[in-house]
Tab-separated table of C-alpha atoms in Angstrom:
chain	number	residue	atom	x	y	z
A	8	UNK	CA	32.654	-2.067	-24.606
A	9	UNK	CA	31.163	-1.234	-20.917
A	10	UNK	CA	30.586	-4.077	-18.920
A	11	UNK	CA	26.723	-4.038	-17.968
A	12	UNK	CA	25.627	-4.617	-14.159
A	13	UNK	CA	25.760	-8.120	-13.256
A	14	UNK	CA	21.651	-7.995	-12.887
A	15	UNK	CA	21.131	-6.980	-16.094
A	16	UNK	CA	23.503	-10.030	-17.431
A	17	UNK	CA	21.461	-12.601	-15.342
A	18	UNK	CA	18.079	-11.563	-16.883
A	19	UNK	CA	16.376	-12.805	-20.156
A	20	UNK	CA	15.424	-10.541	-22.303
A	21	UNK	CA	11.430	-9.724	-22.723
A	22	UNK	CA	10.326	-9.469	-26.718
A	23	UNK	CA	6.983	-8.792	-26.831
A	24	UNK	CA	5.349	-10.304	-30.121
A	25	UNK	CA	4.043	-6.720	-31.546
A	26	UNK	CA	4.858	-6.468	-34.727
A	27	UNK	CA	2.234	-6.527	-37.801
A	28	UNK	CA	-0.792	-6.280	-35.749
A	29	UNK	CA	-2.245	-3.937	-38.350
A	30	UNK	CA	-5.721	-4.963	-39.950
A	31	UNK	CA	-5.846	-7.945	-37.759
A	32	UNK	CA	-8.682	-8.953	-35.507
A	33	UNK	CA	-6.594	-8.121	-32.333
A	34	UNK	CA	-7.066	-10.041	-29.777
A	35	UNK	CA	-3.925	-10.682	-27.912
A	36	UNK	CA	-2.863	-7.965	-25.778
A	37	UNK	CA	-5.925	-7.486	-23.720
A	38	UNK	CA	-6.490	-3.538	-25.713
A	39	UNK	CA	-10.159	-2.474	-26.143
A	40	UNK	CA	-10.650	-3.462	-28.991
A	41	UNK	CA	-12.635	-1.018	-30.803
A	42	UNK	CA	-10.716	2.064	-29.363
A	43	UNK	CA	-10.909	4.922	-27.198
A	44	UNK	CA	-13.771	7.263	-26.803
A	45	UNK	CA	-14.322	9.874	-29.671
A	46	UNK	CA	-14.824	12.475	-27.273
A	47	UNK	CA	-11.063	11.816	-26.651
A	48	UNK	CA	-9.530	12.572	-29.780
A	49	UNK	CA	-11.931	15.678	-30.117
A	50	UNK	CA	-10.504	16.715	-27.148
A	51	UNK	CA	-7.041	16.418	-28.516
A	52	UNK	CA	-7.714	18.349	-31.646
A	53	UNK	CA	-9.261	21.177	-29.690
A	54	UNK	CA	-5.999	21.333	-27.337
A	55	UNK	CA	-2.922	20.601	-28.872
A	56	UNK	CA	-0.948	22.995	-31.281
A	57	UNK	CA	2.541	23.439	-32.517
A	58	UNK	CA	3.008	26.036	-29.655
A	59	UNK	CA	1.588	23.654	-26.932
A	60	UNK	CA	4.164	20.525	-28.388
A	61	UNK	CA	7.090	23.334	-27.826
A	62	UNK	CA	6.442	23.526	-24.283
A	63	UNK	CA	7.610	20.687	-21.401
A	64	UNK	CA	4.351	19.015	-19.916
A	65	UNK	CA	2.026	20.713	-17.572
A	66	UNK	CA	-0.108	18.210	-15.284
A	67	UNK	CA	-2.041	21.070	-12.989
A	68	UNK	CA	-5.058	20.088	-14.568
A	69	UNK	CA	-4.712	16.428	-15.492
A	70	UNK	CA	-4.215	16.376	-11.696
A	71	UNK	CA	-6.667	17.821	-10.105
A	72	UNK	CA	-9.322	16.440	-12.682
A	73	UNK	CA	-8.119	12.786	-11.762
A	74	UNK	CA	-7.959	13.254	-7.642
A	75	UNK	CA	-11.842	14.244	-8.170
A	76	UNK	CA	-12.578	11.726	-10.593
A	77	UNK	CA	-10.753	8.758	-8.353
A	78	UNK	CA	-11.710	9.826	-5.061
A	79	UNK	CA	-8.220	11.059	-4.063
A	80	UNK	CA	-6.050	14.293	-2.751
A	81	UNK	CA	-3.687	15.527	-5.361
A	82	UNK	CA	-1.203	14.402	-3.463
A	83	UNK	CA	-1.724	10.941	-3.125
A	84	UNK	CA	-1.263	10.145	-6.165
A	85	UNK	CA	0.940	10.267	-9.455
A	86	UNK	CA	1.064	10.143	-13.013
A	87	UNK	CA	3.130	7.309	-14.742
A	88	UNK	CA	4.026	6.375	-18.355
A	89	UNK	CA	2.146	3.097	-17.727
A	90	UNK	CA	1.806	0.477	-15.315
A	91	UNK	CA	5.431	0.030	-16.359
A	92	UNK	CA	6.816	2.998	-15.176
A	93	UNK	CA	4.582	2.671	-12.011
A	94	UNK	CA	6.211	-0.704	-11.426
A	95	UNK	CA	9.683	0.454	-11.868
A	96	UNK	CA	9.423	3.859	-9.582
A	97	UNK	CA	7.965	1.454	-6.854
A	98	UNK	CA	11.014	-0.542	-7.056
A	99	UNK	CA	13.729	1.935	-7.507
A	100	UNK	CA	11.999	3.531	-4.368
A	101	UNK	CA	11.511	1.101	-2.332
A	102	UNK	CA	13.669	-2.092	-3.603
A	103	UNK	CA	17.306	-2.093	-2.892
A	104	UNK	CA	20.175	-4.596	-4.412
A	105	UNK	CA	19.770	-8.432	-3.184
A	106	UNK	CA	16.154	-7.184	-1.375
A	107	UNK	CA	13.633	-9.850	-1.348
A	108	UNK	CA	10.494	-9.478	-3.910
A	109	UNK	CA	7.470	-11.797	-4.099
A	110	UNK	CA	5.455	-12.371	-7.223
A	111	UNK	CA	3.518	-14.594	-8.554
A	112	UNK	CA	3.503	-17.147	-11.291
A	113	UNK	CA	2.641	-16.563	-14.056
A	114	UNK	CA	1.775	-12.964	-14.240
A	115	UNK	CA	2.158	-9.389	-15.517
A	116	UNK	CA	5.767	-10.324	-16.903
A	117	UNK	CA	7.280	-6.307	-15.835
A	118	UNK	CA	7.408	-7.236	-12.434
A	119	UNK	CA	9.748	-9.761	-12.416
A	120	UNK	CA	11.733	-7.729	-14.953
A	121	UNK	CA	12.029	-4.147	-12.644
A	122	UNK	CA	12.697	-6.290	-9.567
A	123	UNK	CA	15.486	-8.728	-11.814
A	124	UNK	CA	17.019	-4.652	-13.340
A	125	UNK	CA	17.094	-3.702	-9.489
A	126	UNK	CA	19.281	-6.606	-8.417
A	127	UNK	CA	16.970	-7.889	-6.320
A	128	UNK	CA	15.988	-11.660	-5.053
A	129	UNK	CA	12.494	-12.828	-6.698
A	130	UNK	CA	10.685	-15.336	-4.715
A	131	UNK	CA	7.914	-16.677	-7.196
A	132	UNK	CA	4.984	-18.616	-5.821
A	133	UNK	CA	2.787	-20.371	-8.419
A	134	UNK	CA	-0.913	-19.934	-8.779
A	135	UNK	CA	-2.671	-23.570	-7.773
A	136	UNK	CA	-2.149	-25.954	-10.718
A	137	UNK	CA	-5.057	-27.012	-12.015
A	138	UNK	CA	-7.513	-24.385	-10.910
A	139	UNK	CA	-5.141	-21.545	-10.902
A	140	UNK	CA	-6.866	-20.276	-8.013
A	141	UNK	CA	-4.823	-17.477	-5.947
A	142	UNK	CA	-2.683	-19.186	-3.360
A	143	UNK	CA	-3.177	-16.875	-0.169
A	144	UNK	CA	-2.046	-19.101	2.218
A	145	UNK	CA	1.740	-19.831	0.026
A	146	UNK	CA	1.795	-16.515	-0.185
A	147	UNK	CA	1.045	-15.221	3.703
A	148	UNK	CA	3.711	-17.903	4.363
A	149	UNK	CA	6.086	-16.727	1.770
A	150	UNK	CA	6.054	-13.291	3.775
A	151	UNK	CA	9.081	-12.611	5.671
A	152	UNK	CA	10.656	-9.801	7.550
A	153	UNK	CA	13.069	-9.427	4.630
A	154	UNK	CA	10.096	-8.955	1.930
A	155	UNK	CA	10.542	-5.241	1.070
A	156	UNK	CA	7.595	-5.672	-1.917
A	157	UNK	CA	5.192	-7.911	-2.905
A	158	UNK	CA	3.583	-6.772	-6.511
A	159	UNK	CA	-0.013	-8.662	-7.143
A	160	UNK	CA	-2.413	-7.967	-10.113
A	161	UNK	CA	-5.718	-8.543	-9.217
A	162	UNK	CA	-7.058	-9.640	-11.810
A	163	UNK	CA	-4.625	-11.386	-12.841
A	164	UNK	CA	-2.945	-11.484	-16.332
A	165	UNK	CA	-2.937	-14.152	-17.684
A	166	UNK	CA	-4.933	-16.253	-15.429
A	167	UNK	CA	-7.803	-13.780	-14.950
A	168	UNK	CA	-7.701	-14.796	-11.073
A	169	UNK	CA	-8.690	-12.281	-9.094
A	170	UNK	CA	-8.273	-12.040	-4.926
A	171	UNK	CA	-11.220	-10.623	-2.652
A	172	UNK	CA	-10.943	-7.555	-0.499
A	173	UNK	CA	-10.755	-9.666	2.858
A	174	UNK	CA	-7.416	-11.759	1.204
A	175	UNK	CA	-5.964	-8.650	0.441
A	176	UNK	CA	-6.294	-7.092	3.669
A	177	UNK	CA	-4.598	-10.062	5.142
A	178	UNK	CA	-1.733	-9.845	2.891
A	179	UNK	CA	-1.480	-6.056	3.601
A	180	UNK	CA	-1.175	-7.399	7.666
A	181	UNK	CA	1.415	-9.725	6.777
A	182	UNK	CA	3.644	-7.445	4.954
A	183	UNK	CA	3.858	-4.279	6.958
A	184	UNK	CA	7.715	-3.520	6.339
A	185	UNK	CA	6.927	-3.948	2.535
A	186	UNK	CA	5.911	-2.121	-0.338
A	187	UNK	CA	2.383	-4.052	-1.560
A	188	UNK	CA	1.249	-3.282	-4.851
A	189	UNK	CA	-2.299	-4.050	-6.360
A	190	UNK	CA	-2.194	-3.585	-9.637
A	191	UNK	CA	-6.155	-3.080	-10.602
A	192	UNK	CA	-4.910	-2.880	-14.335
A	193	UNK	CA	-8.574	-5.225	-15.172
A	194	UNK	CA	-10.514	-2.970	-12.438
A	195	UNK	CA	-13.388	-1.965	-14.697
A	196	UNK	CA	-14.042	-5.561	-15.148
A	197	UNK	CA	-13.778	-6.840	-11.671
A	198	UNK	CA	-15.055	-3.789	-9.887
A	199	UNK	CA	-12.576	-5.450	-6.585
A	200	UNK	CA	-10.422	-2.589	-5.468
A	201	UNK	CA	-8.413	-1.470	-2.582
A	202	UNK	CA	-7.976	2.081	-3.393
A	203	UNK	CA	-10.108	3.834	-0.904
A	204	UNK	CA	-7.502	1.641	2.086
A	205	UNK	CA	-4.698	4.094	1.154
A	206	UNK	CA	-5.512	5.974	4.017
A	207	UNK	CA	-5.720	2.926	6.107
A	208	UNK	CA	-3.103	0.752	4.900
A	209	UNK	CA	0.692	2.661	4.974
A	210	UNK	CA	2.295	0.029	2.849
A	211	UNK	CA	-0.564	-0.453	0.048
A	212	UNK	CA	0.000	1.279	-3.418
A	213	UNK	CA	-2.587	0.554	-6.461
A	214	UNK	CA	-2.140	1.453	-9.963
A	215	UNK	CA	-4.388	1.880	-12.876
A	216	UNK	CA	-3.833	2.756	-16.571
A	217	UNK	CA	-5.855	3.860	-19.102
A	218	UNK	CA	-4.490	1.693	-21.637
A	219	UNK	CA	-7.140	-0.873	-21.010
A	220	UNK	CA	-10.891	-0.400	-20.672
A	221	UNK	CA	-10.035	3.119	-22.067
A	222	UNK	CA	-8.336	1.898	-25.268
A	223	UNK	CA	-5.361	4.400	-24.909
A	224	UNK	CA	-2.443	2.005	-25.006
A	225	UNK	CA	-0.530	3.922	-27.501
A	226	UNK	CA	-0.815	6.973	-25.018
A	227	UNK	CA	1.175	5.046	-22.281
A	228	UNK	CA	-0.785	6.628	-19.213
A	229	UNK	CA	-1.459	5.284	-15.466
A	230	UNK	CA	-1.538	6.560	-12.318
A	231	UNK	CA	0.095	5.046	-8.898
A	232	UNK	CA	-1.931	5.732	-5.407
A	233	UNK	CA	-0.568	5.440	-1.809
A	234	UNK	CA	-0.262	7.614	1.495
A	235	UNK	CA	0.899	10.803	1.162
A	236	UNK	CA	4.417	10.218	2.338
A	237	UNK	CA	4.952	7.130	-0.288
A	238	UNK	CA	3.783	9.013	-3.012
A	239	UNK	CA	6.457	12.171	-1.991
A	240	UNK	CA	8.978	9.141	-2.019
A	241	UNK	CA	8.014	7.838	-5.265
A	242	UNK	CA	8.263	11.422	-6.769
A	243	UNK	CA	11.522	11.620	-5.599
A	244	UNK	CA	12.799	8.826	-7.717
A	245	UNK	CA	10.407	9.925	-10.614
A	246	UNK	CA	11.322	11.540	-13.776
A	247	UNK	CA	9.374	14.889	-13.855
A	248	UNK	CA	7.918	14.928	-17.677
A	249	UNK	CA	7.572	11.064	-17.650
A	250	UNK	CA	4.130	11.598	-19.250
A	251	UNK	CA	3.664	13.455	-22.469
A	252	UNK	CA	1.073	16.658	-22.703
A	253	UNK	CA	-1.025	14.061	-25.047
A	254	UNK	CA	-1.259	11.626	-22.623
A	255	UNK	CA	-2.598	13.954	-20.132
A	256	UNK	CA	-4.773	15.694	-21.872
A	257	UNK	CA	-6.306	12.594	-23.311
A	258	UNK	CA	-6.299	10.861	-19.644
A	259	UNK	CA	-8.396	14.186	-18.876
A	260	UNK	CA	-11.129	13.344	-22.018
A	261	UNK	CA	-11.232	10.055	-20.902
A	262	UNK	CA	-12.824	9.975	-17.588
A	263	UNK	CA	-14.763	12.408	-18.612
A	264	UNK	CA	-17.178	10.116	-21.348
A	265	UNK	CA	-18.309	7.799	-18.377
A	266	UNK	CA	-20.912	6.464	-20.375
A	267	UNK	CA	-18.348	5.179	-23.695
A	268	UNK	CA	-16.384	3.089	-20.940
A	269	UNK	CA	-19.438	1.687	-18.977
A	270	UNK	CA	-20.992	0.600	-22.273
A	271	UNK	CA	-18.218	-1.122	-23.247
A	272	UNK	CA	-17.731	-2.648	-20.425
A	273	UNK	CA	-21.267	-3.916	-20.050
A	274	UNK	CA	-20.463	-4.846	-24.017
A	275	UNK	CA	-17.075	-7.060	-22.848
A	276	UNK	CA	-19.026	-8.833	-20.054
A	277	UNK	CA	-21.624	-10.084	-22.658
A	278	UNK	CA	-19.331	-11.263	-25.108
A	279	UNK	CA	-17.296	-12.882	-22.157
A	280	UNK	CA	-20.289	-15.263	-21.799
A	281	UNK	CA	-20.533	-16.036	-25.647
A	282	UNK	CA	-16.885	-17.030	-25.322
A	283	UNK	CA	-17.085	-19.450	-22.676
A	284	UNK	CA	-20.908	-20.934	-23.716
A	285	UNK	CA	-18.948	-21.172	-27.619
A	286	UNK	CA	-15.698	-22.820	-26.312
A	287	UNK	CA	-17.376	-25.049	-23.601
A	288	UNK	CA	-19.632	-26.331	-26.719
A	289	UNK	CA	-16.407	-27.217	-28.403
A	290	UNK	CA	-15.086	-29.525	-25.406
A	291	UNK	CA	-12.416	-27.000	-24.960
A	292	UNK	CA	-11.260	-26.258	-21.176
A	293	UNK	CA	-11.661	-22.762	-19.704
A	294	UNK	CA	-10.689	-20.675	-16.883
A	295	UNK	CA	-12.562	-18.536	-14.726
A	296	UNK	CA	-11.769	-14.886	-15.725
A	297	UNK	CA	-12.814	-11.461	-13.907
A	298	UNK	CA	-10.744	-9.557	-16.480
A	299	UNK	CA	-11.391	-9.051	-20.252
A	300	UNK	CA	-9.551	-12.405	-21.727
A	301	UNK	CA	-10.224	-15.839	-20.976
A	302	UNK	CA	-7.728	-18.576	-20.913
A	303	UNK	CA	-8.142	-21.658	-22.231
A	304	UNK	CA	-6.610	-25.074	-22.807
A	305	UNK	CA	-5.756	-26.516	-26.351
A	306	UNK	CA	-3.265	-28.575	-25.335
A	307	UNK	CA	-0.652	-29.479	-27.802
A	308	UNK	CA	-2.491	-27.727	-29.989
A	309	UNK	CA	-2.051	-24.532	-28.462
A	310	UNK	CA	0.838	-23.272	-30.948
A	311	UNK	CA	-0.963	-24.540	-34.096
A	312	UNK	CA	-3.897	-23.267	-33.081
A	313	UNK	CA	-2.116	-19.863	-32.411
A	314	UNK	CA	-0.546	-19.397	-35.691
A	315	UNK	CA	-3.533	-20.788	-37.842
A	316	UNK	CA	-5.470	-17.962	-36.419
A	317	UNK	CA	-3.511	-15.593	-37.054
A	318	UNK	CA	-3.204	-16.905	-40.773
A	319	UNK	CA	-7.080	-16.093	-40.954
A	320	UNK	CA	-6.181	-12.633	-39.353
A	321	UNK	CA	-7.644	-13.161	-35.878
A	322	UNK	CA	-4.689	-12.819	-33.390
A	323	UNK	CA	-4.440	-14.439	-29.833
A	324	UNK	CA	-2.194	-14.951	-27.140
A	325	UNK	CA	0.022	-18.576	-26.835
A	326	UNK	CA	0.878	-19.104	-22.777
A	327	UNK	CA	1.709	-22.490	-23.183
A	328	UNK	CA	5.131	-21.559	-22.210
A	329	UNK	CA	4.407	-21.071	-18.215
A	330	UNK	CA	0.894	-22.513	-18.576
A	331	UNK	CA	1.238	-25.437	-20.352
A	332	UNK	CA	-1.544	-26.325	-23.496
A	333	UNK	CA	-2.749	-22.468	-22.507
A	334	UNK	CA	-4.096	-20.066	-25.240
A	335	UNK	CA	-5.442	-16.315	-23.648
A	336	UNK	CA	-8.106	-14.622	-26.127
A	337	UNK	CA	-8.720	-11.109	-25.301
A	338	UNK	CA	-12.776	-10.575	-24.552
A	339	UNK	CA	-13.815	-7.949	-27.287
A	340	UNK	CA	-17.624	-7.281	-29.025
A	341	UNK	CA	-19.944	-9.397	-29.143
A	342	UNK	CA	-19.449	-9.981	-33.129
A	343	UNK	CA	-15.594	-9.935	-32.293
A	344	UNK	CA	-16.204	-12.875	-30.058
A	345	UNK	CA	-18.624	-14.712	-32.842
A	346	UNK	CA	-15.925	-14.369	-35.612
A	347	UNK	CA	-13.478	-15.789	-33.049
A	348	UNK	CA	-15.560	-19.244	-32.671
A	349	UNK	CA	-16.320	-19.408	-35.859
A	350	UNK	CA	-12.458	-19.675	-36.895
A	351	UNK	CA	-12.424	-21.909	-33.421
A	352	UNK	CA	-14.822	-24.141	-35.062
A	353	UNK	CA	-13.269	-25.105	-37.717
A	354	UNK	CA	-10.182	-25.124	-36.358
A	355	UNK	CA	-10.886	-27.269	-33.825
A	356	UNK	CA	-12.896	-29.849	-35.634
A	357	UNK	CA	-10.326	-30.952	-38.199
C-alpha cells in the first residue's frame, strides 16, 4: 500500500451527515429551501443537448455575464466548483508546507481541512464564549509576519457573527504579507461586503457561491475575486474545466431573475424574526444571526432534540460538539419556520 503524506495522516476525517435528506423538511445545511429560480432550469432545458454534454466547458459567456453582474473585470475574477474549491486554490497558491494559517473557531469546517491537506500550521482563535461575538482584537494580535492566510466567513457559519467593513479593513492592514479571504458565502443576507476593496486591498480575496440564496447547491458553483495578479496566480494552480457547462450556464440564469432571489430573501428575513420571537417564547437561548440559520442553545438536550426532529421529518443541525448545548436551524419560509416551532413546542415542553 502507498504510504499517504504525513498531513493527510494527522487530519480527521470530515463526514458530512447527508444521507436520506429526501422528503424531509430540510433544514440543516443552510440550502434555500424551496429551490432555485424556475427561470433557471428553463434556461437549462433551452441550452443543453447531447452535443453540448460532448464538448469540454466553455465559460466566455458565464464570464463576462458575471464581471457585469458583480461589478468586476473579467479578469479579476474566477469560477470555482464551490467555496470548496475556492478555498483549496487559495491555499495551494498561496500556502506552502509548515506556513502559518489563522482561522477561527468554530467555522466553515473546509478551511481548516485545505490548510491541514497543505501541511500547514493552523492557529485557531475562538469566537468570544458566551456572546460569540468576533474577536478582532485576538485576532489583529494573532497576526504575525509568518501568517501567509487568514480565511474569515463573514457571516459566519455556524455562529451567524458577522464583522463590519471598518474591522475588516483593519485586519486587511495587519496582514499585508498574507492571503485574506472573506468568504461572503451569507452575503445576500448581511448585505456587508468587501468586494469593491479588491482594487484597494492587494492581499484581499472574497468568494461567493450560488449554492446558497440561489438554491443551486447540487450545481457546485462560486466564484473567487482579487487583484488582477492574484487571480492570474490562482489560475495557475487551477484546474481548467473545474466547473461543469451546467453549472455555468445555470450560474448565468441565476443572476439574471433578480427579483426570485430578492423575494426570497426579503421572505428568509421575515421568517428569521418568527424564529427568534417563537424560540425566545419557549425560554430557549438564541444567537444573533446576519445569515439564514440561527443558533440556539438546548443544552443537554441538544442531541435528543436533534434526532426527535428528525423522527417527525424536520431536519436540523447538532453543534454541540464545538459549541456546547448548540442546535443551528436553517431560516427557511415563513410556514417552514411555523412547522419548525410547532415540533419545538412540543418537544420542548415534555
Amino acid at each position: 500500500m502507498p504510504e499517504p503524506r504525513e498531513a493527510v495522516r494527522r487530519m480527521a476525517p470530515y463526514s458530512p451527515p447527508s444521507g436520506g435528506r429526501d422528503g424531509k423538511l430540510r433544514l440543516d445545511f443552510n440550502e434555500n429551501t424551496v429551490g432555485c429560480s424556475p427561470a433557471v432550469v428553463e434556461f437549462l432545458r433551452e441550452h443543453l443537448s447531447a452535443s453540448q454534454l460532448s464538448i469540454y466547458p466553455e465559460y466566455a459567456d458565464a464570464m463576462r455575464e458575471l464581471a457585469e453582474f458583480f461589478g468586476v473585470g473579467e479578469d479579476e475574477f474566477t469560477l470555482t466548483n464551490g467555496t470548496d474549491e475556492a478555498i483549496q486554490v487559495l491555499v495551494n497558491t498561496f500556502v506552502d508546507d509548515g506556513d502559518e494559517v489563522v482561522l477561527l473557531k468554530p467555522s466553515y469546517a473546509m478551511y481548516r481541512f485545505y490548510a491541514e491537506v497543505a501541511g500547514a500550521h493552523v492557529r485557531e482563535l475562538e469566537y468570544r464564549s458566551e456572546t460569540l461575538d468576533f474577536p478582532l482584537e485576538e485576532l489583529l494580535a494573532s497576526i504575525t509576519p509568518a501568517t501567509r492566510a487568514v480565511l474569515i466567513a463573514n457571516p459566519n457559519n455556524p455562529t451567524g457573527t458577522a464583522i463590519g467593513p471598518d474591522g475588516i479593513r483593519e485586519i486587511l492592514g495587519a496582514a499585508p504579507g498574507a492571503a485574506v479571504l472573506i468568504d461572503e458565502a451569507y452575503f445576500e443576507f448581511s448585505e456587508i461586503t468587501a468586494l469593491p476593496w479588491i482594487h484597494e486591498y492587494s492581499n484581499l480575496f472574497v468568494s461567493r457561491t450560488f449554492s446558497k440564496v440561489y438554491g443551486m447547491a447540487a450545481m457546485r458553483c462560486g466564484c473567487l475575486f482579487s487583484a488582477v495578479a492574484n487571480v492570474a496566480w490562482l489560475k495557475k494552480a487551477q484546474s481548467p474545466y473545474s466547473v461543469n457547462s451546467m453549472a455555468a450556464l445555470a450560474a448565468r440564469a441565476a443572476i439574471r431573475d433578480r427579483a426570485y432571489v430578492e423575494a426570497y430573501v426579503d421572505e428568509v428575513l421575515a421568517a428569521r424574526a418568527l424564529a427568534y420571537e417563537g424560540l425566545h417564547k419557549l425560554g430557549i437561548k438564541t444567537f444573533p444571526s446576519e445569515a439564514n440559520f440561527i443558533l440556539f442553545q438546548a443544552g443537554e438536550r441538544a442531541i435528543p432534540i436533534r434526532d426527535a426532529l428528525r423522527e417527525r421529518g424536520v431536519l436540523v443541525r447538532d453543534r454541540s460538539y464545538e459549541i456546547p448545548g448548540c442546535v443551528r436551524v436553517t431560516i427557511g419560509t415563513r410556514v417552514q419556520i411555523e412547522r419548525f416551532l410547532e415540533e419545538m413546542k412540543t418537544l420542548w415542553t415534555q
